[in-house]
mmCIF file of C-alpha atoms and ligand atoms in Angstrom:
data_model
loop_
_atom_site.group_PDB
_atom_site.id
_atom_site.type_symbol
_atom_site.label_atom_id
_atom_site.label_comp_id
_atom_site.label_asym_id
_atom_site.label_seq_id
_atom_site.Cartn_x
_atom_site.Cartn_y
_atom_site.Cartn_z
ATOM 1 C CA MET K 1002 2.411 3.096 14.349
ATOM 2 C CA LEU K 1003 2.302 0.000 16.532
ATOM 3 C CA ASP K 1004 -0.345 1.700 18.727
ATOM 4 C CA LEU K 1005 -2.469 2.260 15.646
ATOM 5 C CA ILE K 1006 -2.024 -1.383 14.591
ATOM 6 C CA GLU K 1007 -3.036 -2.573 18.079
ATOM 7 C CA LYS K 1008 -6.168 -0.447 17.913
ATOM 8 C CA LEU K 1009 -7.124 -1.709 14.455
ATOM 9 C CA PHE K 1010 -6.205 -5.355 15.011
ATOM 10 C CA PRO K 1011 -9.414 -6.639 16.687
ATOM 11 C CA ILE K 1012 -11.775 -5.158 14.072
ATOM 12 C CA CYS K 1013 -13.426 -7.535 11.598
ATOM 13 C CA ARG K 1014 -12.849 -5.945 8.215
ATOM 14 C CA SER K 1015 -13.875 -7.184 4.808
ATOM 15 C CA ILE K 1016 -14.352 -5.591 1.377
ATOM 16 C CA THR K 1017 -17.529 -3.886 2.680
ATOM 17 C CA GLY K 1018 -19.217 -3.348 6.026
ATOM 18 C CA ASP K 1019 -18.933 -1.523 9.317
ATOM 19 C CA GLY K 1020 -15.408 -2.809 10.014
ATOM 20 C CA VAL K 1021 -14.136 -0.706 7.096
ATOM 21 C CA ARG K 1022 -16.017 2.364 8.394
ATOM 22 C CA GLU K 1023 -14.659 1.870 11.899
ATOM 23 C CA THR K 1024 -11.137 1.491 10.494
ATOM 24 C CA LEU K 1025 -11.418 4.716 8.486
ATOM 25 C CA ALA K 1026 -12.739 6.533 11.577
ATOM 26 C CA ILE K 1027 -9.624 5.442 13.508
ATOM 27 C CA ILE K 1028 -7.292 6.492 10.657
ATOM 28 C CA ASN K 1029 -9.151 9.825 10.741
ATOM 29 C CA GLU K 1030 -7.734 10.332 14.258
ATOM 30 C CA VAL K 1031 -4.249 10.452 12.644
ATOM 31 C CA ILE K 1032 -4.993 12.310 9.383
ATOM 32 C CA PRO K 1033 -8.176 13.810 7.860
ATOM 33 C CA VAL K 1034 -9.909 11.117 5.788
ATOM 34 C CA GLU K 1035 -12.683 11.818 3.304
ATOM 35 C CA VAL K 1036 -15.002 8.816 3.178
ATOM 36 C CA SER K 1037 -16.956 7.755 0.059
ATOM 37 C CA GLU K 1038 -19.793 5.240 -0.049
ATOM 38 C CA ILE K 1039 -20.575 3.508 -3.358
ATOM 39 C CA PRO K 1040 -23.997 1.770 -3.420
ATOM 40 C CA THR K 1041 -24.331 -1.973 -3.962
ATOM 41 C CA GLY K 1042 -25.049 -2.734 -7.608
ATOM 42 C CA THR K 1043 -23.089 0.257 -8.974
ATOM 43 C CA ARG K 1044 -21.363 -0.706 -12.191
ATOM 44 C CA VAL K 1045 -17.604 -0.059 -11.903
ATOM 45 C CA PHE K 1046 -15.883 -0.914 -15.190
ATOM 46 C CA ASP K 1047 -16.378 -4.686 -15.642
ATOM 47 C CA TRP K 1048 -17.420 -5.189 -11.994
ATOM 48 C CA GLU K 1049 -20.402 -4.491 -9.797
ATOM 49 C CA VAL K 1050 -20.239 -3.268 -6.189
ATOM 50 C CA PRO K 1051 -21.261 -6.313 -4.086
ATOM 51 C CA ARG K 1052 -23.733 -6.570 -1.223
ATOM 52 C CA GLU K 1053 -22.583 -5.296 2.145
ATOM 53 C CA TRP K 1054 -21.529 -7.855 4.747
ATOM 54 C CA ASN K 1055 -21.876 -7.423 8.508
ATOM 55 C CA VAL K 1056 -21.623 -10.025 11.279
ATOM 56 C CA ARG K 1057 -23.281 -10.055 14.711
ATOM 57 C CA GLU K 1058 -22.103 -13.473 15.832
ATOM 58 C CA ALA K 1059 -20.954 -16.794 14.401
ATOM 59 C CA TYR K 1060 -20.134 -20.051 16.125
ATOM 60 C CA ILE K 1061 -20.237 -23.850 15.989
ATOM 61 C CA GLU K 1062 -21.778 -25.488 19.042
ATOM 62 C CA ASN K 1063 -21.535 -29.202 19.943
ATOM 63 C CA SER K 1064 -24.419 -31.264 21.299
ATOM 64 C CA ALA K 1065 -23.344 -30.405 24.851
ATOM 65 C CA GLY K 1066 -23.993 -26.740 24.047
ATOM 66 C CA GLU K 1067 -20.287 -25.766 24.053
ATOM 67 C CA ARG K 1068 -19.149 -23.239 21.464
ATOM 68 C CA ILE K 1069 -16.126 -25.020 20.026
ATOM 69 C CA VAL K 1070 -15.379 -22.442 17.303
ATOM 70 C CA ASP K 1071 -16.385 -18.851 17.949
ATOM 71 C CA PHE K 1072 -15.973 -15.686 15.845
ATOM 72 C CA GLU K 1073 -15.858 -13.832 19.179
ATOM 73 C CA ASP K 1074 -12.512 -15.519 19.998
ATOM 74 C CA HIS K 1075 -10.847 -14.730 16.651
ATOM 75 C CA ASN K 1076 -12.414 -13.134 13.603
ATOM 76 C CA LEU K 1077 -10.374 -15.392 11.295
ATOM 77 C CA HIS K 1078 -12.616 -18.268 12.472
ATOM 78 C CA LEU K 1079 -15.331 -17.079 10.116
ATOM 79 C CA MET K 1080 -14.735 -17.202 6.373
ATOM 80 C CA SER K 1081 -15.104 -13.616 5.152
ATOM 81 C CA TYR K 1082 -18.416 -12.957 3.351
ATOM 82 C CA SER K 1083 -20.028 -16.101 4.760
ATOM 83 C CA ALA K 1084 -23.768 -16.171 4.085
ATOM 84 C CA PRO K 1085 -26.063 -16.405 7.118
ATOM 85 C CA ILE K 1086 -27.039 -19.891 8.344
ATOM 86 C CA ARG K 1087 -28.676 -21.384 11.455
ATOM 87 C CA ARG K 1088 -28.904 -25.135 11.218
ATOM 88 C CA GLN K 1089 -27.924 -28.436 12.814
ATOM 89 C CA MET K 1090 -25.733 -30.881 10.913
ATOM 90 C CA ARG K 1091 -23.554 -33.915 11.382
ATOM 91 C CA LEU K 1092 -19.751 -33.680 11.282
ATOM 92 C CA ASN K 1093 -19.374 -35.040 7.728
ATOM 93 C CA GLU K 1094 -21.609 -32.271 6.334
ATOM 94 C CA LEU K 1095 -19.965 -29.610 8.507
ATOM 95 C CA LYS K 1096 -16.480 -30.699 7.379
ATOM 96 C CA GLU K 1097 -17.199 -29.550 3.821
ATOM 97 C CA HIS K 1098 -17.273 -26.026 5.229
ATOM 98 C CA LEU K 1099 -14.215 -26.220 7.501
ATOM 99 C CA HIS K 1100 -10.809 -24.896 6.442
ATOM 100 C CA SER K 1101 -7.459 -25.617 8.073
ATOM 101 C CA LEU K 1102 -3.768 -25.738 7.209
ATOM 102 C CA PRO K 1103 -2.429 -29.315 7.522
ATOM 103 C CA GLY K 1104 1.106 -27.982 6.933
ATOM 104 C CA HIS K 1105 0.780 -25.505 9.842
ATOM 105 C CA PRO K 1106 -1.510 -27.421 12.214
ATOM 106 C CA LYS K 1107 -1.569 -24.763 14.970
ATOM 107 C CA LEU K 1108 -2.582 -21.809 12.767
ATOM 108 C CA ILE K 1109 -6.008 -20.555 11.705
ATOM 109 C CA PRO K 1110 -6.116 -19.743 7.978
ATOM 110 C CA TYR K 1111 -7.700 -16.608 6.474
ATOM 111 C CA ARG K 1112 -10.307 -17.493 3.840
ATOM 112 C CA THR K 1113 -12.741 -15.392 1.827
ATOM 113 C CA SER K 1114 -15.715 -16.106 -0.383
ATOM 114 C CA TYR K 1115 -16.465 -12.705 -1.840
ATOM 115 C CA TYR K 1116 -18.211 -13.383 -5.077
ATOM 116 C CA ASP K 1117 -20.143 -16.624 -4.573
ATOM 117 C CA ASP K 1118 -22.723 -17.505 -1.939
ATOM 118 C CA ASN K 1119 -21.011 -19.795 0.497
ATOM 119 C CA TRP K 1120 -20.206 -20.090 4.175
ATOM 120 C CA GLY K 1121 -17.350 -21.538 6.147
ATOM 121 C CA PHE K 1122 -15.328 -21.627 9.327
ATOM 122 C CA CYS K 1123 -11.536 -21.688 9.681
ATOM 123 C CA LEU K 1124 -9.727 -23.435 12.505
ATOM 124 C CA SER K 1125 -6.403 -24.995 13.344
ATOM 125 C CA HIS K 1126 -5.799 -28.401 11.815
ATOM 126 C CA ASP K 1127 -5.202 -29.823 15.312
ATOM 127 C CA GLN K 1128 -8.664 -28.693 16.355
ATOM 128 C CA LEU K 1129 -10.236 -30.023 13.155
ATOM 129 C CA GLU K 1130 -8.634 -33.441 13.672
ATOM 130 C CA ALA K 1131 -9.956 -33.582 17.237
ATOM 131 C CA LEU K 1132 -13.613 -32.986 16.269
ATOM 132 C CA GLU K 1133 -15.863 -35.853 17.270
ATOM 133 C CA ASP K 1134 -18.762 -37.262 15.313
ATOM 134 C CA ASP K 1135 -21.618 -35.271 16.757
ATOM 135 C CA THR K 1136 -24.548 -33.108 15.758
ATOM 136 C CA TYR K 1137 -23.373 -29.537 15.589
ATOM 137 C CA ASN K 1138 -25.403 -26.361 15.740
ATOM 138 C CA VAL K 1139 -24.008 -23.939 13.161
ATOM 139 C CA VAL K 1140 -24.898 -20.270 13.559
ATOM 140 C CA ILE K 1141 -23.810 -17.401 11.356
ATOM 141 C CA ASP K 1142 -25.845 -14.367 12.311
ATOM 142 C CA ALA K 1143 -24.719 -12.083 9.499
ATOM 143 C CA THR K 1144 -26.302 -9.833 6.913
ATOM 144 C CA LEU K 1145 -25.393 -9.869 3.262
ATOM 145 C CA GLU K 1146 -27.652 -7.266 1.713
ATOM 146 C CA PRO K 1147 -27.735 -4.066 -0.375
ATOM 147 C CA GLY K 1148 -25.608 -1.380 1.253
ATOM 148 C CA HIS K 1149 -22.362 0.308 0.277
ATOM 149 C CA LEU K 1150 -18.693 -0.174 -0.423
ATOM 150 C CA THR K 1151 -16.666 2.287 1.646
ATOM 151 C CA TYR K 1152 -13.248 3.773 0.954
ATOM 152 C CA GLY K 1153 -11.284 6.714 2.266
ATOM 153 C CA GLU K 1154 -8.837 9.210 0.835
ATOM 154 C CA CYS K 1155 -6.668 12.042 2.044
ATOM 155 C CA LEU K 1156 -5.460 14.684 -0.397
ATOM 156 C CA ILE K 1157 -2.486 16.803 0.618
ATOM 157 C CA PRO K 1158 -2.308 19.739 -1.792
ATOM 158 C CA GLY K 1159 1.159 20.796 -2.918
ATOM 159 C CA ALA K 1160 2.463 23.658 -5.070
ATOM 160 C CA SER K 1161 1.508 21.669 -8.170
ATOM 161 C CA ASP K 1162 -1.785 19.949 -9.041
ATOM 162 C CA GLU K 1163 0.211 16.926 -10.166
ATOM 163 C CA GLU K 1164 -0.412 14.097 -7.772
ATOM 164 C CA ILE K 1165 1.494 11.195 -6.304
ATOM 165 C CA LEU K 1166 -0.809 8.341 -5.345
ATOM 166 C CA VAL K 1167 -0.194 6.131 -2.322
ATOM 167 C CA SER K 1168 -2.623 3.247 -2.033
ATOM 168 C CA THR K 1169 -3.102 0.642 0.638
ATOM 169 C CA HIS K 1170 -5.794 -1.975 1.247
ATOM 170 C CA ILE K 1171 -8.056 -1.957 4.289
ATOM 171 C CA CYS K 1172 -10.097 -5.132 3.858
ATOM 172 C CA HIS K 1173 -8.341 -7.759 5.977
ATOM 173 C CA PRO K 1174 -9.574 -8.751 9.447
ATOM 174 C CA SER K 1175 -7.088 -9.437 12.280
ATOM 175 C CA LEU K 1176 -3.922 -9.609 10.169
ATOM 176 C CA CYS K 1177 -1.008 -7.335 10.949
ATOM 177 C CA ASN K 1178 1.669 -7.344 8.296
ATOM 178 C CA ASP K 1179 -0.601 -7.967 5.336
ATOM 179 C CA ASN K 1180 -2.829 -4.975 5.734
ATOM 180 C CA LEU K 1181 -2.342 -3.107 9.013
ATOM 181 C CA SER K 1182 1.359 -2.349 8.451
ATOM 182 C CA GLY K 1183 0.402 -0.615 5.178
ATOM 183 C CA ILE K 1184 -2.266 1.444 6.938
ATOM 184 C CA ALA K 1185 0.121 2.425 9.738
ATOM 185 C CA VAL K 1186 3.007 3.454 7.481
ATOM 186 C CA THR K 1187 0.881 5.341 4.935
ATOM 187 C CA SER K 1188 -1.187 7.241 7.481
ATOM 188 C CA HIS K 1189 1.940 8.349 9.347
ATOM 189 C CA LEU K 1190 3.619 9.229 6.066
ATOM 190 C CA ALA K 1191 0.599 11.394 5.211
ATOM 191 C CA LYS K 1192 0.847 13.007 8.648
ATOM 192 C CA GLN K 1193 4.495 13.940 7.932
ATOM 193 C CA LEU K 1194 3.682 15.316 4.478
ATOM 194 C CA LEU K 1195 0.842 17.400 5.963
ATOM 195 C CA GLN K 1196 3.366 19.147 8.194
ATOM 196 C CA GLN K 1197 5.677 20.272 5.367
ATOM 197 C CA GLU K 1198 5.561 22.213 2.105
ATOM 198 C CA ASN K 1199 5.450 19.894 -0.903
ATOM 199 C CA ARG K 1200 5.960 20.462 -4.595
ATOM 200 C CA TYR K 1201 3.638 17.605 -5.581
ATOM 201 C CA SER K 1202 0.159 16.982 -4.252
ATOM 202 C CA TYR K 1203 -0.214 13.620 -2.509
ATOM 203 C CA ARG K 1204 -3.324 11.471 -2.548
ATOM 204 C CA PHE K 1205 -3.560 8.640 -0.037
ATOM 205 C CA LEU K 1206 -6.132 5.939 -0.761
ATOM 206 C CA PHE K 1207 -7.448 3.471 1.806
ATOM 207 C CA VAL K 1208 -9.428 0.984 -0.269
ATOM 208 C CA PRO K 1209 -10.698 -2.584 -0.090
ATOM 209 C CA VAL K 1210 -8.448 -4.610 -2.372
ATOM 210 C CA THR K 1211 -9.426 -4.960 -6.074
ATOM 211 C CA ILE K 1212 -13.085 -3.851 -5.945
ATOM 212 C CA GLY K 1213 -12.182 -0.766 -3.866
ATOM 213 C CA ALA K 1214 -9.407 0.337 -6.208
ATOM 214 C CA ILE K 1215 -11.610 -0.346 -9.240
ATOM 215 C CA SER K 1216 -14.481 1.618 -7.647
ATOM 216 C CA TRP K 1217 -12.168 4.562 -6.936
ATOM 217 C CA LEU K 1218 -10.754 4.491 -10.484
ATOM 218 C CA ALA K 1219 -14.242 4.308 -12.029
ATOM 219 C CA SER K 1220 -15.414 7.237 -9.856
ATOM 220 C CA ASN K 1221 -12.380 9.396 -10.671
ATOM 221 C CA GLU K 1222 -11.600 8.499 -14.266
ATOM 222 C CA GLU K 1223 -11.739 12.096 -15.558
ATOM 223 C CA ARG K 1224 -9.169 13.188 -12.947
ATOM 224 C CA LEU K 1225 -6.584 10.456 -13.488
ATOM 225 C CA ASP K 1226 -4.422 12.582 -15.792
ATOM 226 C CA ARG K 1227 -3.276 14.515 -12.713
ATOM 227 C CA ILE K 1228 -1.564 11.446 -11.305
ATOM 228 C CA ARG K 1229 2.098 11.323 -12.210
ATOM 229 C CA TYR K 1230 3.274 8.397 -10.100
ATOM 230 C CA GLY K 1231 2.127 6.062 -7.392
ATOM 231 C CA LEU K 1232 3.035 3.328 -4.944
ATOM 232 C CA VAL K 1233 1.061 0.512 -3.398
ATOM 233 C CA ALA K 1234 2.081 -0.036 0.229
ATOM 234 C CA SER K 1235 1.754 -3.362 2.038
ATOM 235 C CA ASN K 1236 3.677 -5.886 4.139
ATOM 236 C CA LEU K 1237 5.977 -3.317 5.735
ATOM 237 C CA GLY K 1238 6.303 -4.336 9.369
ATOM 238 C CA ASN K 1239 8.047 -7.715 9.401
ATOM 239 C CA ASP K 1240 11.725 -8.423 9.773
ATOM 240 C CA ALA K 1241 12.686 -8.816 6.114
ATOM 241 C CA LYS K 1242 14.449 -6.936 3.344
ATOM 242 C CA PHE K 1243 12.547 -4.539 1.079
ATOM 243 C CA THR K 1244 11.153 -5.634 -2.265
ATOM 244 C CA TYR K 1245 10.246 -3.189 -4.990
ATOM 245 C CA LYS K 1246 8.066 -4.343 -7.840
ATOM 246 C CA LYS K 1247 8.429 -1.945 -10.747
ATOM 247 C CA THR K 1248 5.645 -0.189 -12.642
ATOM 248 C CA ARG K 1249 4.229 -1.682 -15.816
ATOM 249 C CA THR K 1250 6.734 0.199 -18.015
ATOM 250 C CA GLY K 1251 9.561 -0.294 -15.522
ATOM 251 C CA SER K 1252 11.194 2.985 -16.593
ATOM 252 C CA SER K 1253 9.158 5.631 -14.823
ATOM 253 C CA SER K 1254 10.725 8.253 -12.549
ATOM 254 C CA ILE K 1255 8.993 6.502 -9.632
ATOM 255 C CA ASP K 1256 10.986 3.347 -10.453
ATOM 256 C CA HIS K 1257 14.205 5.352 -10.498
ATOM 257 C CA ALA K 1258 13.266 7.221 -7.316
ATOM 258 C CA VAL K 1259 12.518 4.044 -5.362
ATOM 259 C CA MET K 1260 15.736 2.366 -6.490
ATOM 260 C CA TYR K 1261 17.718 5.500 -5.669
ATOM 261 C CA ALA K 1262 16.074 5.800 -2.235
ATOM 262 C CA LEU K 1263 16.656 2.136 -1.370
ATOM 263 C CA GLU K 1264 20.295 2.358 -2.404
ATOM 264 C CA THR K 1265 21.043 5.617 -0.607
ATOM 265 C CA ALA K 1266 19.189 4.444 2.520
ATOM 266 C CA GLY K 1267 21.625 1.543 2.638
ATOM 267 C CA VAL K 1268 18.887 -1.005 3.287
ATOM 268 C CA GLU K 1269 18.871 -4.547 1.978
ATOM 269 C CA HIS K 1270 16.500 -4.823 -0.961
ATOM 270 C CA GLU K 1271 15.490 -6.638 -4.108
ATOM 271 C CA ILE K 1272 14.116 -5.166 -7.346
ATOM 272 C CA ARG K 1273 11.593 -7.124 -9.395
ATOM 273 C CA GLY K 1274 9.906 -6.531 -12.727
ATOM 274 C CA PHE K 1275 6.187 -5.892 -13.073
ATOM 275 C CA LEU K 1276 3.835 -8.848 -12.732
ATOM 276 C CA PRO K 1277 0.068 -8.594 -13.293
ATOM 277 C CA TYR K 1278 -0.542 -10.238 -9.906
ATOM 278 C CA GLY K 1279 -0.280 -8.975 -6.339
ATOM 279 C CA TYR K 1280 -2.172 -5.985 -4.944
ATOM 280 C CA ASP K 1281 -3.827 -2.979 -6.554
ATOM 281 C CA GLU K 1282 -0.872 -2.033 -8.779
ATOM 282 C CA ARG K 1283 -2.673 -4.465 -11.131
ATOM 283 C CA GLN K 1284 -5.645 -2.104 -11.331
ATOM 284 C CA TYR K 1285 -3.662 1.163 -11.522
ATOM 285 C CA GLY K 1286 -1.390 -0.394 -14.145
ATOM 286 C CA SER K 1287 -4.146 -1.993 -16.256
ATOM 287 C CA PRO K 1288 -3.805 -0.984 -19.928
ATOM 288 C CA GLY K 1289 -6.858 1.321 -20.000
ATOM 289 C CA ILE K 1290 -5.671 3.162 -16.880
ATOM 290 C CA GLY K 1291 -1.903 3.093 -17.439
ATOM 291 C CA LEU K 1292 -0.724 4.819 -14.272
ATOM 292 C CA ASP K 1293 2.928 4.504 -13.265
ATOM 293 C CA VAL K 1294 2.344 2.709 -9.968
ATOM 294 C CA GLY K 1295 4.866 0.340 -8.400
ATOM 295 C CA SER K 1296 4.689 -1.653 -5.194
ATOM 296 C CA LEU K 1297 7.108 -1.160 -2.318
ATOM 297 C CA SER K 1298 6.917 -3.775 0.431
ATOM 298 C CA ARG K 1299 9.103 -6.005 2.519
ATOM 299 C CA THR K 1300 8.349 -9.714 1.872
ATOM 300 C CA PRO K 1301 5.822 -9.638 -0.966
ATOM 301 C CA TYR K 1302 2.345 -11.108 -1.180
ATOM 302 C CA GLY K 1303 2.178 -14.751 -0.131
ATOM 303 C CA GLU K 1304 5.918 -15.289 0.367
ATOM 304 C CA TYR K 1305 6.169 -15.596 4.164
ATOM 305 C CA PRO K 1306 4.868 -18.536 6.189
ATOM 306 C CA GLU K 1307 2.650 -16.379 8.429
ATOM 307 C CA TYR K 1308 0.874 -14.834 5.405
ATOM 308 C CA HIS K 1309 -2.943 -15.091 5.597
ATOM 309 C CA THR K 1310 -2.857 -17.012 8.879
ATOM 310 C CA SER K 1311 -3.359 -16.253 12.560
ATOM 311 C CA ALA K 1312 0.453 -16.034 12.847
ATOM 312 C CA ASP K 1313 0.333 -12.695 11.009
ATOM 313 C CA ASN K 1314 -0.330 -11.068 14.366
ATOM 314 C CA LEU K 1315 1.205 -8.360 16.561
ATOM 315 C CA SER K 1316 4.322 -10.445 17.207
ATOM 316 C CA LEU K 1317 5.233 -10.405 13.505
ATOM 317 C CA VAL K 1318 5.597 -6.617 13.242
ATOM 318 C CA SER K 1319 7.783 -4.161 15.138
ATOM 319 C CA GLU K 1320 7.918 -0.392 15.562
ATOM 320 C CA GLU K 1321 11.552 -0.463 14.412
ATOM 321 C CA LYS K 1322 10.700 -2.092 11.061
ATOM 322 C CA LEU K 1323 7.676 0.162 10.566
ATOM 323 C CA GLU K 1324 9.853 3.234 11.250
ATOM 324 C CA GLU K 1325 12.441 2.036 8.748
ATOM 325 C CA ALA K 1326 9.734 1.533 6.108
ATOM 326 C CA LEU K 1327 8.332 4.986 6.848
ATOM 327 C CA SER K 1328 11.768 6.558 6.392
ATOM 328 C CA VAL K 1329 12.304 4.724 3.075
ATOM 329 C CA TYR K 1330 8.934 5.959 1.780
ATOM 330 C CA ALA K 1331 9.759 9.509 2.940
ATOM 331 C CA ARG K 1332 13.097 9.258 1.122
ATOM 332 C CA VAL K 1333 11.374 8.162 -2.104
ATOM 333 C CA PHE K 1334 9.170 11.253 -2.031
ATOM 334 C CA GLU K 1335 12.066 13.555 -1.107
ATOM 335 C CA THR K 1336 13.869 12.126 -4.134
ATOM 336 C CA LEU K 1337 10.899 12.892 -6.383
ATOM 337 C CA GLU K 1338 10.447 16.356 -4.843
ATOM 338 C CA ASP K 1339 14.104 17.119 -5.613
ATOM 339 C CA ALA K 1340 13.980 15.641 -9.120
ATOM 340 C CA ARG K 1341 13.346 18.962 -10.849
ATOM 341 C CA TYR K 1342 13.923 19.676 -14.500
ATOM 342 C CA PHE K 1343 16.328 22.483 -15.377
ATOM 343 C CA LEU K 1344 17.248 24.151 -18.658
ATOM 344 C CA ASN K 1345 20.766 25.290 -19.512
ATOM 345 C CA ARG K 1346 20.506 28.968 -20.518
ATOM 346 C CA ALA K 1347 23.970 29.048 -22.136
ATOM 347 C CA PRO K 1348 23.976 25.721 -23.954
ATOM 348 C CA LYS K 1349 26.357 26.593 -26.815
ATOM 349 C CA GLY K 1350 29.759 25.442 -25.659
ATOM 350 C CA GLU K 1351 30.462 25.370 -21.950
ATOM 351 C CA PRO K 1352 29.735 28.669 -20.207
ATOM 352 C CA GLN K 1353 32.773 30.379 -18.722
ATOM 353 C CA LEU K 1354 32.539 29.402 -15.095
ATOM 354 C CA GLY K 1355 35.647 31.196 -13.793
ATOM 355 C CA ARG K 1356 34.295 34.583 -14.870
ATOM 356 C CA ARG K 1357 31.243 33.999 -12.702
ATOM 357 C CA GLY K 1358 33.328 33.091 -9.692
ATOM 358 C CA LEU K 1359 31.876 29.589 -9.652
ATOM 359 C CA TYR K 1360 35.208 27.794 -9.259
ATOM 360 C CA LYS K 1361 36.120 30.073 -6.381
ATOM 361 C CA ARG K 1362 32.814 29.481 -4.634
ATOM 362 C CA ILE K 1363 33.119 25.790 -5.218
ATOM 363 C CA GLY K 1364 36.609 25.919 -3.725
ATOM 364 C CA GLY K 1365 35.054 26.648 -0.353
ATOM 365 C CA GLN K 1366 33.061 23.430 -0.480
ATOM 366 C CA THR K 1367 34.284 20.197 1.052
ATOM 367 C CA ASN K 1368 34.797 18.345 -2.171
ATOM 368 C CA GLN K 1369 35.856 20.673 -4.964
ATOM 369 C CA ALA K 1370 36.316 18.076 -7.687
ATOM 370 C CA GLU K 1371 32.935 16.523 -7.023
ATOM 371 C CA GLN K 1372 31.154 19.878 -7.072
ATOM 372 C CA GLN K 1373 32.872 20.776 -10.306
ATOM 373 C CA MET K 1374 31.742 17.522 -11.904
ATOM 374 C CA ALA K 1375 28.210 18.156 -10.623
ATOM 375 C CA ILE K 1376 28.187 21.529 -12.393
ATOM 376 C CA LEU K 1377 29.432 20.012 -15.643
ATOM 377 C CA TRP K 1378 26.883 17.184 -15.557
ATOM 378 C CA LEU K 1379 24.059 19.616 -14.796
ATOM 379 C CA LEU K 1380 25.022 21.956 -17.619
ATOM 380 C CA ASN K 1381 25.365 19.108 -20.092
ATOM 381 C CA LYS K 1382 22.168 17.232 -19.265
ATOM 382 C CA SER K 1383 19.845 20.118 -18.450
ATOM 383 C CA ASP K 1384 18.226 19.992 -21.873
ATOM 384 C CA GLY K 1385 14.677 19.752 -20.521
ATOM 385 C CA GLN K 1386 14.667 15.969 -20.995
ATOM 386 C CA HIS K 1387 16.582 14.929 -17.878
ATOM 387 C CA ASN K 1388 15.594 15.694 -14.320
ATOM 388 C CA LEU K 1389 17.936 15.820 -11.354
ATOM 389 C CA LEU K 1390 17.329 12.164 -10.557
ATOM 390 C CA ASP K 1391 18.171 11.144 -14.138
ATOM 391 C CA ILE K 1392 21.399 13.150 -13.878
ATOM 392 C CA ALA K 1393 22.166 11.479 -10.541
ATOM 393 C CA ARG K 1394 21.763 8.070 -12.172
ATOM 394 C CA LEU K 1395 23.844 8.996 -15.211
ATOM 395 C CA SER K 1396 26.643 10.597 -13.218
ATOM 396 C CA GLY K 1397 26.634 8.324 -10.186
ATOM 397 C CA MET K 1398 26.544 11.475 -8.024
ATOM 398 C CA SER K 1399 24.121 12.030 -5.177
ATOM 399 C CA GLU K 1400 21.005 14.125 -5.612
ATOM 400 C CA ASP K 1401 22.138 16.261 -2.667
ATOM 401 C CA ILE K 1402 25.391 17.319 -4.349
ATOM 402 C CA LEU K 1403 23.620 17.943 -7.656
ATOM 403 C CA SER K 1404 20.903 19.906 -5.871
ATOM 404 C CA ALA K 1405 23.442 22.184 -4.190
ATOM 405 C CA ALA K 1406 25.268 22.757 -7.489
ATOM 406 C CA ALA K 1407 21.966 23.417 -9.291
ATOM 407 C CA LYS K 1408 21.129 26.080 -6.720
ATOM 408 C CA LEU K 1409 24.400 27.892 -7.522
ATOM 409 C CA LEU K 1410 23.779 27.631 -11.264
ATOM 410 C CA VAL K 1411 20.243 29.008 -10.884
ATOM 411 C CA GLU K 1412 21.595 31.947 -8.847
ATOM 412 C CA GLN K 1413 24.107 32.603 -11.640
ATOM 413 C CA GLU K 1414 21.282 32.398 -14.208
ATOM 414 C CA LEU K 1415 22.995 29.555 -16.009
ATOM 415 C CA LEU K 1416 20.124 27.187 -15.218
ATOM 416 C CA GLU K 1417 16.427 27.870 -15.315
ATOM 417 C CA THR K 1418 14.011 25.786 -13.240
ATOM 418 C CA LEU K 1419 11.289 24.276 -15.434
HETATM 419 ZN ZN1 LIG A 2158 -3.930 -10.399 1.790
#
């Protein structure tokens, strides 16, 4: 995963443009990615697909001809979606277009100007303070013209047409935790799921934030009823505890599955309620869409000092933390895969277990009392309304023990798999 992040790190991405295409082509080396291109001007719900932005070069040159700020050195130096310009100006005029972080004077901030015509450069506050009164030559050789918005998806068909959505954003330039960690974990998660048999189908989306998710939703509206649950993945590579932000209803099976997976994985975590702010869970959970999509990250959006600065670089993320996040995600989906619904076929009174040799068979197991309780919980709650995960929550027993007991009960025709 770290190799993939290193490969993707230098690319200048934005909500449109060749950086997104190049990124999807690199993800396609890990998993098959189907790429869609939505033309500029396409109406997508209340939005319109913007013009496409591509940059050849951008720099600020002093009167001695030295490039003092150069996009070539760091792509954060150029405000994303800056309009083209080639003009000389004095420092006081230039300063209106310079962005820095006085509180973190060594870092370059990440700034965007997606939906209004503007231009700007970002630099460390130390460098800004050191600028002399001079005539500067400002060059942004970029195009902002009709083109396309690009996104990618990877569908992994399972036994059922019902889908689990995993969405991550692909629109940030050289930023590691906010953006690339999500790409690394989700593409490797998809690679794992491709190598195994799954009950659910899984759809992985690689979309520019907001407008990409809205474009995908608008293009797939008639197919959304197939989506049962979803997660938005981001900020997964830094050294911090996990944070789960629940779905809009807060009571979906995906909420229960994530909480169960975090608890059984024994990792430090925090659970938060839904908030209509953050990443694309806002779009998936908008009232007219209403998908059960939560957000599983480490430190959330905007809550770490390196966020949206040049300090969100390769030193902030580690293979160990990415691997841990990958295993938590895999555990969430295992939990959902195991969360089957069963129906008790002898629901009037308790069925006579001894006659069926169930006690005897249970006696051979390591924990007889626990297995017996698992059988009783399964028989009582398998009314078609509670899945295995619900029964795990109600009983406090693990899904593994309940799963093993359910297998015995299905063999004895006391439970039917729905
Ligand atoms: Zn961001």
